[in-house]
XYZ file of C-alpha atoms in Angstrom:
455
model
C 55.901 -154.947 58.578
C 52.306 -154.760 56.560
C 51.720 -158.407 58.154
C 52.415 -156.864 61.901
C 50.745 -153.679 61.643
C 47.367 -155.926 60.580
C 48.187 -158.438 63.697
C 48.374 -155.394 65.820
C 45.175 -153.430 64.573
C 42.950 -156.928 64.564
C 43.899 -157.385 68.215
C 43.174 -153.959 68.824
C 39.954 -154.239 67.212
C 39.352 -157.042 69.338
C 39.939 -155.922 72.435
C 37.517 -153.135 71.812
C 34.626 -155.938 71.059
C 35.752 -158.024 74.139
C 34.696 -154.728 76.445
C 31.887 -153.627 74.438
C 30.790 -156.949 74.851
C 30.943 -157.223 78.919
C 30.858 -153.368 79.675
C 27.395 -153.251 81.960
C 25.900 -150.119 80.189
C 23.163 -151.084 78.402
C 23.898 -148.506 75.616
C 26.379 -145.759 74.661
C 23.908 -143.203 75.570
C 25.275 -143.037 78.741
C 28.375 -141.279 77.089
C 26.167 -138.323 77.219
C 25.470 -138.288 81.017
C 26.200 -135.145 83.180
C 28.400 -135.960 85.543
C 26.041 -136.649 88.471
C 23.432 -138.647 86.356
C 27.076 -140.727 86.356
C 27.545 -140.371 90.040
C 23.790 -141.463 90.650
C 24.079 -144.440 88.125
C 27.467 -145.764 89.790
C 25.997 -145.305 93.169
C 22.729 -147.215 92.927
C 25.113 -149.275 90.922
C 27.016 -150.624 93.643
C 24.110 -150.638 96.101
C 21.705 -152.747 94.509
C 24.491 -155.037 92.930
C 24.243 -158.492 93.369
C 27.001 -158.650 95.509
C 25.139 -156.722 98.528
C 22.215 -159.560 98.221
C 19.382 -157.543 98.749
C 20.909 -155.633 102.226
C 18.463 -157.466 104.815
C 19.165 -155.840 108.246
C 22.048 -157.336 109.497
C 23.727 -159.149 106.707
C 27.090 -158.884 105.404
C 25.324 -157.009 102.242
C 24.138 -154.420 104.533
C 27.747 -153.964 106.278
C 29.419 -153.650 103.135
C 26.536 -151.143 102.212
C 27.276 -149.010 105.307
C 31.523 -149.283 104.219
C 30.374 -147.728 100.941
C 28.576 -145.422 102.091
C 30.932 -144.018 104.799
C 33.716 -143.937 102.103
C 31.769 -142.108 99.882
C 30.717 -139.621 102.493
C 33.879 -139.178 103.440
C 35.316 -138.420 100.430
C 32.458 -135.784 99.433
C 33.969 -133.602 102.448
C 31.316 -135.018 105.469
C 33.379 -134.939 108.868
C 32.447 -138.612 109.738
C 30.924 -139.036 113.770
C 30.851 -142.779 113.684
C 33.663 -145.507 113.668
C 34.290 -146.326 110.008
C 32.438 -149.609 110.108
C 29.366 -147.594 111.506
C 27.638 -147.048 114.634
C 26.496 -150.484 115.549
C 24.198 -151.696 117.952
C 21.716 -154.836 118.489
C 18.194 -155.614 117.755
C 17.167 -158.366 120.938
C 14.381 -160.951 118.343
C 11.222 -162.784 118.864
C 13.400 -166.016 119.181
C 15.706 -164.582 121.117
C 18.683 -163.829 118.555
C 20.450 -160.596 118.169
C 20.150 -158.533 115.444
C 23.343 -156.262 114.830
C 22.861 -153.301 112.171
C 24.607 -149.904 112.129
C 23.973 -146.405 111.234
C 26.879 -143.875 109.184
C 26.884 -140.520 109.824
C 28.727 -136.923 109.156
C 28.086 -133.571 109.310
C 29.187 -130.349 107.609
C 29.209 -127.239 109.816
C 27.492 -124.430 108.775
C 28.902 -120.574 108.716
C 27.050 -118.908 111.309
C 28.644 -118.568 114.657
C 25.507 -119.438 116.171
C 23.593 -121.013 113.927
C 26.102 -123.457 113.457
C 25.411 -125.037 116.572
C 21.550 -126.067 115.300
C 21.135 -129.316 112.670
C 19.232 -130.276 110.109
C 19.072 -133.716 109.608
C 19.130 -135.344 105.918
C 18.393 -138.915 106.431
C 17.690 -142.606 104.162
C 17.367 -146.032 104.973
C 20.408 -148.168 104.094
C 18.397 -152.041 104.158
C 16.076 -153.664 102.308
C 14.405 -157.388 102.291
C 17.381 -159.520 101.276
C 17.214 -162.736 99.194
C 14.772 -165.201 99.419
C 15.131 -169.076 99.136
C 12.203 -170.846 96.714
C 12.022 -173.913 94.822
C 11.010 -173.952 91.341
C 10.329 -176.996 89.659
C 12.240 -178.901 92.377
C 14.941 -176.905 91.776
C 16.012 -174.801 94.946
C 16.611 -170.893 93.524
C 17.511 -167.607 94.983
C 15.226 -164.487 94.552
C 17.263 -161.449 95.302
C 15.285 -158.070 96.701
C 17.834 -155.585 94.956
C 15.925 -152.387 96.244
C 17.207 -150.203 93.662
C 14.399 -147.740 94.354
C 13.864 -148.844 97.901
C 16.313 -147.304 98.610
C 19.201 -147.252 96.736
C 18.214 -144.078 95.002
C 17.768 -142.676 98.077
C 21.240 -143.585 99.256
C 22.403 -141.960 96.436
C 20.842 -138.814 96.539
C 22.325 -138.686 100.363
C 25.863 -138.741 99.080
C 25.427 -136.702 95.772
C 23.567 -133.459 98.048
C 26.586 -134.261 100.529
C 28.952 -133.348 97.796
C 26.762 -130.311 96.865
C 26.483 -129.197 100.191
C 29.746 -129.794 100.864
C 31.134 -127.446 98.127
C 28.675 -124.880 99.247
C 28.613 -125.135 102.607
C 29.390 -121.120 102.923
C 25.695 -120.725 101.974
C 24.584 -122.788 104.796
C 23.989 -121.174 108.545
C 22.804 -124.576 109.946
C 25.066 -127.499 110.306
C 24.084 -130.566 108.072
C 24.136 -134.301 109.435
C 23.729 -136.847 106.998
C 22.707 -140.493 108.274
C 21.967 -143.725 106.386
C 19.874 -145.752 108.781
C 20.208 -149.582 109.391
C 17.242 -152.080 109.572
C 14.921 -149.559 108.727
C 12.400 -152.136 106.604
C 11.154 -154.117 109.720
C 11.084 -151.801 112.820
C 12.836 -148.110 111.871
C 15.144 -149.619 114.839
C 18.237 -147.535 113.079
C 16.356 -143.666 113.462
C 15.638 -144.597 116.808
C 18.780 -145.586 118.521
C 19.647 -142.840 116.577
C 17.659 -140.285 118.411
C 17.309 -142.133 121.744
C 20.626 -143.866 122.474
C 23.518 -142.872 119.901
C 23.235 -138.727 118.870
C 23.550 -136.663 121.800
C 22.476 -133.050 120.442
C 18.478 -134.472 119.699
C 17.591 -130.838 121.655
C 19.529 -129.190 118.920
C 18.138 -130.912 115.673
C 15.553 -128.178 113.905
C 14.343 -130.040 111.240
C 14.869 -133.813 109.641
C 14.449 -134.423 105.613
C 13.725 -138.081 104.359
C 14.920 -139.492 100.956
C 13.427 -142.446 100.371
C 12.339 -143.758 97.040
C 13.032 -141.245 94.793
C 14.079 -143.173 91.220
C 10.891 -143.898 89.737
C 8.319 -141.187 89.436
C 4.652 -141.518 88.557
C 3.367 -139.080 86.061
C 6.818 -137.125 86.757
C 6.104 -136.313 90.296
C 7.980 -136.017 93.139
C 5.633 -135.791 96.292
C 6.663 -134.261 100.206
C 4.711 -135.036 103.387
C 4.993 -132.738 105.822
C 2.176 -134.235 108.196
C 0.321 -130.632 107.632
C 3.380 -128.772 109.429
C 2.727 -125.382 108.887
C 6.539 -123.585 108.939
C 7.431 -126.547 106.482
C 4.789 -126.295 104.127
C 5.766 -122.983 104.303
C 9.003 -122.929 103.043
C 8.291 -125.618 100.681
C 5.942 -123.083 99.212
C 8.625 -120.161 99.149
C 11.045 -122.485 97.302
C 8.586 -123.827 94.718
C 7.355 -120.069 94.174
C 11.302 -119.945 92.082
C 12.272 -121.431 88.682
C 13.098 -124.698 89.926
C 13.590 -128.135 87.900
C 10.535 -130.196 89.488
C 7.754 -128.894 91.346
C 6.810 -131.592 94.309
C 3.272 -132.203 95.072
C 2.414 -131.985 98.895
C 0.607 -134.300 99.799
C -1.337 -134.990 103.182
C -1.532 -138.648 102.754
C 1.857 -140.264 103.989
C 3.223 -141.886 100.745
C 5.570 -144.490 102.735
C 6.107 -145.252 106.642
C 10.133 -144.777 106.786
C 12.308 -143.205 109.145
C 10.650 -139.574 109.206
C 8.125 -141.137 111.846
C 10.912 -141.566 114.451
C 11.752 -137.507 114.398
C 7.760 -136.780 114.544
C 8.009 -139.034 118.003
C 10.767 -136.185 118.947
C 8.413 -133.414 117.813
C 11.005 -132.536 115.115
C 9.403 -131.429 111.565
C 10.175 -133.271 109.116
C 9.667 -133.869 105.545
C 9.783 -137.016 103.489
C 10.473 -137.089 99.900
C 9.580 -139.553 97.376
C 8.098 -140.356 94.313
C 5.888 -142.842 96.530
C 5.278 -146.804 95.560
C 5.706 -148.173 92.357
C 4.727 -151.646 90.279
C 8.331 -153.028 90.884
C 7.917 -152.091 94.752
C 9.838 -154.906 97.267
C 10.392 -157.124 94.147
C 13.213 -158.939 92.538
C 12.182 -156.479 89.829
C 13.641 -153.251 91.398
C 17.010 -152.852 89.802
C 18.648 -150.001 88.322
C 17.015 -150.592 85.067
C 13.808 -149.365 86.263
C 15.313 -145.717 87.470
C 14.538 -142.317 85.787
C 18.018 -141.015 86.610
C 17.619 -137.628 84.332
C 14.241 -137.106 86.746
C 16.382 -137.657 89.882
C 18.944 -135.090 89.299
C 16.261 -132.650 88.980
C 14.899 -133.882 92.329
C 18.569 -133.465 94.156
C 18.224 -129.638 92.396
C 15.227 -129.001 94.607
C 15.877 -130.687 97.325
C 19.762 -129.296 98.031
C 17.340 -125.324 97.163
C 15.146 -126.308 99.691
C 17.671 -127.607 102.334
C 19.696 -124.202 101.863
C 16.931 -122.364 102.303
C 15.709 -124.226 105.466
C 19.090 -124.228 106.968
C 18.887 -120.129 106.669
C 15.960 -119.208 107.930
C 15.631 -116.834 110.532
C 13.774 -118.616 112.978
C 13.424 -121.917 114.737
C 10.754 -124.094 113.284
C 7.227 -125.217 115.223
C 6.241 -128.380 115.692
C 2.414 -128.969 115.847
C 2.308 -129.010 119.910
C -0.370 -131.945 121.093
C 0.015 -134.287 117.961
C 2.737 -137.056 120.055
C 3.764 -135.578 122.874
C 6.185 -137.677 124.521
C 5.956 -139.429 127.777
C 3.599 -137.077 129.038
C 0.999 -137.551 131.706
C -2.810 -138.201 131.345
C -4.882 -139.458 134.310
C -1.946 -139.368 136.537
C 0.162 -141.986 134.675
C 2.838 -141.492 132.217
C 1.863 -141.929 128.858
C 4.774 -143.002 126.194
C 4.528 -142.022 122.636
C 4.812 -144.812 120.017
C 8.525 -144.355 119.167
C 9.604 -144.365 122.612
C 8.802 -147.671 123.337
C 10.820 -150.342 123.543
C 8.395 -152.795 122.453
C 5.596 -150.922 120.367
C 1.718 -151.580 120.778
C 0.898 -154.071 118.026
C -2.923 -154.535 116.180
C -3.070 -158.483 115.251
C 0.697 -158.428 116.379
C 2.159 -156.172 113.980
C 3.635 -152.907 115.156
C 2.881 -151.358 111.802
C 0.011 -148.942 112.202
C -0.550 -149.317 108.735
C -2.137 -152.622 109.442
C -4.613 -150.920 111.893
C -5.649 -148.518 109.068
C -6.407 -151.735 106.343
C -7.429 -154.706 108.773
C -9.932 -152.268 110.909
C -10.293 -148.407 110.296
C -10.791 -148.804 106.342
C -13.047 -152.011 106.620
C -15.678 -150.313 109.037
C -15.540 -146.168 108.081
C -18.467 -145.742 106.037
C -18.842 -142.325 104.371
C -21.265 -140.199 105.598
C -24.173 -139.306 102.735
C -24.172 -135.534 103.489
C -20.663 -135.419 103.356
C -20.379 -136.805 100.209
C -23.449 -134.521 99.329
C -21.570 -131.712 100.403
C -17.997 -132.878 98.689
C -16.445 -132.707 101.902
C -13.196 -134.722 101.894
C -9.825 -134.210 103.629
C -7.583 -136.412 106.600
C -9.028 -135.984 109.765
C -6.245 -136.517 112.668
C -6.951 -138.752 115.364
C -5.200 -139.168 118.818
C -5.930 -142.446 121.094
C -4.311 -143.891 124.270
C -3.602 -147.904 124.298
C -4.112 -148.570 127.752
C -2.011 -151.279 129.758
C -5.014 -153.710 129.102
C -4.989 -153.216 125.083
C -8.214 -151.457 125.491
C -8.560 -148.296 123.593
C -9.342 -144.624 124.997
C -8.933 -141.138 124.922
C -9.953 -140.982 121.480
C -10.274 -137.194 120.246
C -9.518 -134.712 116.874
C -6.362 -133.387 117.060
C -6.861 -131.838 113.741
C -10.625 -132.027 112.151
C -12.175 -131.253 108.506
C -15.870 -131.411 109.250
C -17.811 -132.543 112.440
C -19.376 -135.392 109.790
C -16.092 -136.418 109.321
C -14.530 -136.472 112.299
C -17.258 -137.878 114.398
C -17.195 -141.102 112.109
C -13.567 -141.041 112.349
C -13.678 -141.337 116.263
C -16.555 -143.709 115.629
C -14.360 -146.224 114.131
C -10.952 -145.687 116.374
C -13.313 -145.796 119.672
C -15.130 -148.989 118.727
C -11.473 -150.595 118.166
C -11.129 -154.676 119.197
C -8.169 -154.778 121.412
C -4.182 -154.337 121.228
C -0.931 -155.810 122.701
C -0.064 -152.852 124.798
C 3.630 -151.653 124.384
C 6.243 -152.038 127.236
C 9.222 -150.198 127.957
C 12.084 -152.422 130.167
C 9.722 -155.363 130.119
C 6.712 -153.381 131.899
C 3.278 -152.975 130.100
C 2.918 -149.190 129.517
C 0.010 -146.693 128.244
C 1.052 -144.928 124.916
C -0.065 -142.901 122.538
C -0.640 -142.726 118.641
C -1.879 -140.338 115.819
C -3.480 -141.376 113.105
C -4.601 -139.831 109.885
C -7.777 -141.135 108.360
C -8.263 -140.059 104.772
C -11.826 -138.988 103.275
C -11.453 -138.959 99.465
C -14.249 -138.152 96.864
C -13.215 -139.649 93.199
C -14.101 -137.577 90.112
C -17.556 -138.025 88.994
C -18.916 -141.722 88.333
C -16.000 -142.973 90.655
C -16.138 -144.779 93.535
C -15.403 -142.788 97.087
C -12.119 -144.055 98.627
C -10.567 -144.126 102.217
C -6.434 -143.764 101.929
C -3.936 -144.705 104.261
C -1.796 -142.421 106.938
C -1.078 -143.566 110.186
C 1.745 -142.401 112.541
């Protein structure tokens, strides 16, 4: 009896070295999680697991991505709007290929008979880059993009303020929709279709919040970009003026281009989130090892306080009127903002304004001597037209700091080499764009800098 009690206990024993031995957490301090440090872990978990293979737009890693996340939406109490294997729809390529991606979505009603009616919009980016195929001492490898931080954290925090929301949903007037965007890296094609082919209550969308990149905070900060809108910053302001967990720094520099931009081509204000780039940034490197998950609960605190109090306020939020307005006319010609076209201008053909900002605007803005004098600094906002030709026009200050400033920002946009002009169904059209160009003095002894914010 001795000899099987001992048989028993040693197998025992050894079961419970088998598990420690394969169980994925890296330590048992993860006994001591609250329970949505858990749900954040097991989230970004499954989304950057090897299994997804990076989520490229497109791929079966992205699919299963968008099946995860409609379960998990589902079963935090979000009355689903899309089929369960998402909304899909097709991206027409260069080469002439079809691209198919999908967006999830759900909303929870709010409590106020009219109210109710109104949305705000809490929105992340489902893809990332995917794998990538290299050889290595003539040995063909795979390199897999896991985007843990890009954006599997912000994935996570969608569900996990779903669930909040969802159990408090009696302290929300406005109705909540909650969308993970597809192929969102490349061309934000996912918020568009979005808000100009799929949703059909765009009219009735008040404000749009953007989670995207939120794991891995520098210096323990949390940053929002509001493009300067006023009723935003405001609130922001009201709920930071309470005891809150993290305090986010506003910044007027955009941190990220992501899926925010879309809604500003609506004229819907919007806020994006983040704790901005990082060292492991589109990198095999980004995995769930590199995630400050105690610093992100503290972020879903603030942000589900500042969504409540957004989604109660007693009047309908302002966009800044002039910045992108949409399809409007100038010189007797309809003029299309950036987002509404179907194929966007491109500077040394890329649509990414950011490359604008590096390859031309950055290299040529010199800093004027009195400003610097003076410590004048700020972003100056700049609007432009991209006529049918490519040539650039209409350059003027939507939104100055200093006549130094802005006249050498107009300098630089004015004197621009020429674009591929956008097109909408296969004709050449004028449109539109905004840009912010940022003046920055360094401390003493430093070096003055130019940052980049383009929309």
């Amino acid at each position: 009896m001795k000899r099987l009690f001992a048989f028993a206990l040693a197998s025992a024993l050894s079961c419970c070295l088998a598990y420690a031995q394969y169980r994925q957490d890296p330590s048992y301090g993860s006994l001591y999680d609250s329970e949505t440090v858990s749900a954040l872990k097991a989230h970004v978990s499954m989304f950057a697991s090897a299994q997804m293979e990076g989520r490229k737009a497109g791929s079966e890693g992205e699919r299963m991505s968008a099946a995860y996340l409609y379960e998990e939406l589902e079963k935090a109490g979000v009355d689903m709007l899309c089929p369960k294997e998402g909304q899909i729809f097709g991206i027409r390529q260069e080469n002439g290929d079809t691209l198919v991606s999908r967006n999830v979505y759900g909303f929870i009603q709010g409590y106020d008979k009219v109210l109710k009616n109104r949305f705000i919009v809490i929105g992340a980016r489902m893809d990332n880059l995917g794998t990538n195929e290299m050889t290595v001492d003539g040995e063909k490898c795979v390199q897999t993009y896991y985007g843990a931080n890009g954006n599997a954290s912000g994935m996570a925090m969608l569900i996990e303020l779903a669930r909040k929301i969802s159990m408090n949903s009696m302290l929300f007037r406005r109705s909540v929709i909650f969308v993970g965007f597809g192929a969102s890296c490349a061309s934000m094609a996912g918020s568009w279709y979005f808000l100009d082919r799929d949703f059909k209550g765009v009219g009735e969308i008040e404000a749009m919040i953007d989670l995207d990149m939120l794991g891995v905070p520098q210096q323990e900060r949390m940053y929002a970009f509001t493009a300067s809108n006023t009723d935003l910053n405001a609130i922001l302001n009201t709920v930071s003026g309470g005891l809150q967990p993290v305090q986010p720094t506003l910044t007027s520099a955009e941190p990220y281009p992501s899926d925010h931009r879309a809604f500003y081509g609506k004229e819907i204000p919007s806020v994006l989130f983040t704790t901005g780039r990082y060292a492991e940034h589109d990198s095999p490197r980004d995995t769930p090892s590199i995630l400050d998950y105690g610093f992100m609960e503290r972020e879903l605190e603030y942000i589900f306080n500042f969504a409540q109090t957004l989604s109660c306020t007693n009047h309908s939020l302002q966009f800044r009127q002039g910045a992108m307005d949409s399809a409007k006319e100038l010189g007797g010609e309809k003029i299309y903002s950036y987002y509404d076209c179907d194929v966007k201008p491109m500077f040394l053909n890329n649509p990414d304004p950011a490359i604008f900002m590096s390859k031309w605007v950055y290299q040529y803005l010199k800093y004027p001597e009195q400003a610097v004098k003076e410590g004048i600094q700020g972003v100056v906002q700049v609007s432009f037209v991209i006529e049918k030709n490519g040539s650039v026009s209409n350059v003027k200050v939507f939104r100055g700091i200093d006549p130094l400033l802005d006249d050498e920002a107009v300098r630089v946009v004015s004197a621009s080499p020429k674009w591929r002009p956008a097109r909408v169904r296969g004709e050449k059209v004028r449109s539109t764009m905004t840009i912010g160009v940022e003046f920055r003095l360094a401390r003493k002894g430093g070096k003055r800098r130019f940052g980049i914010n383009g929309y």
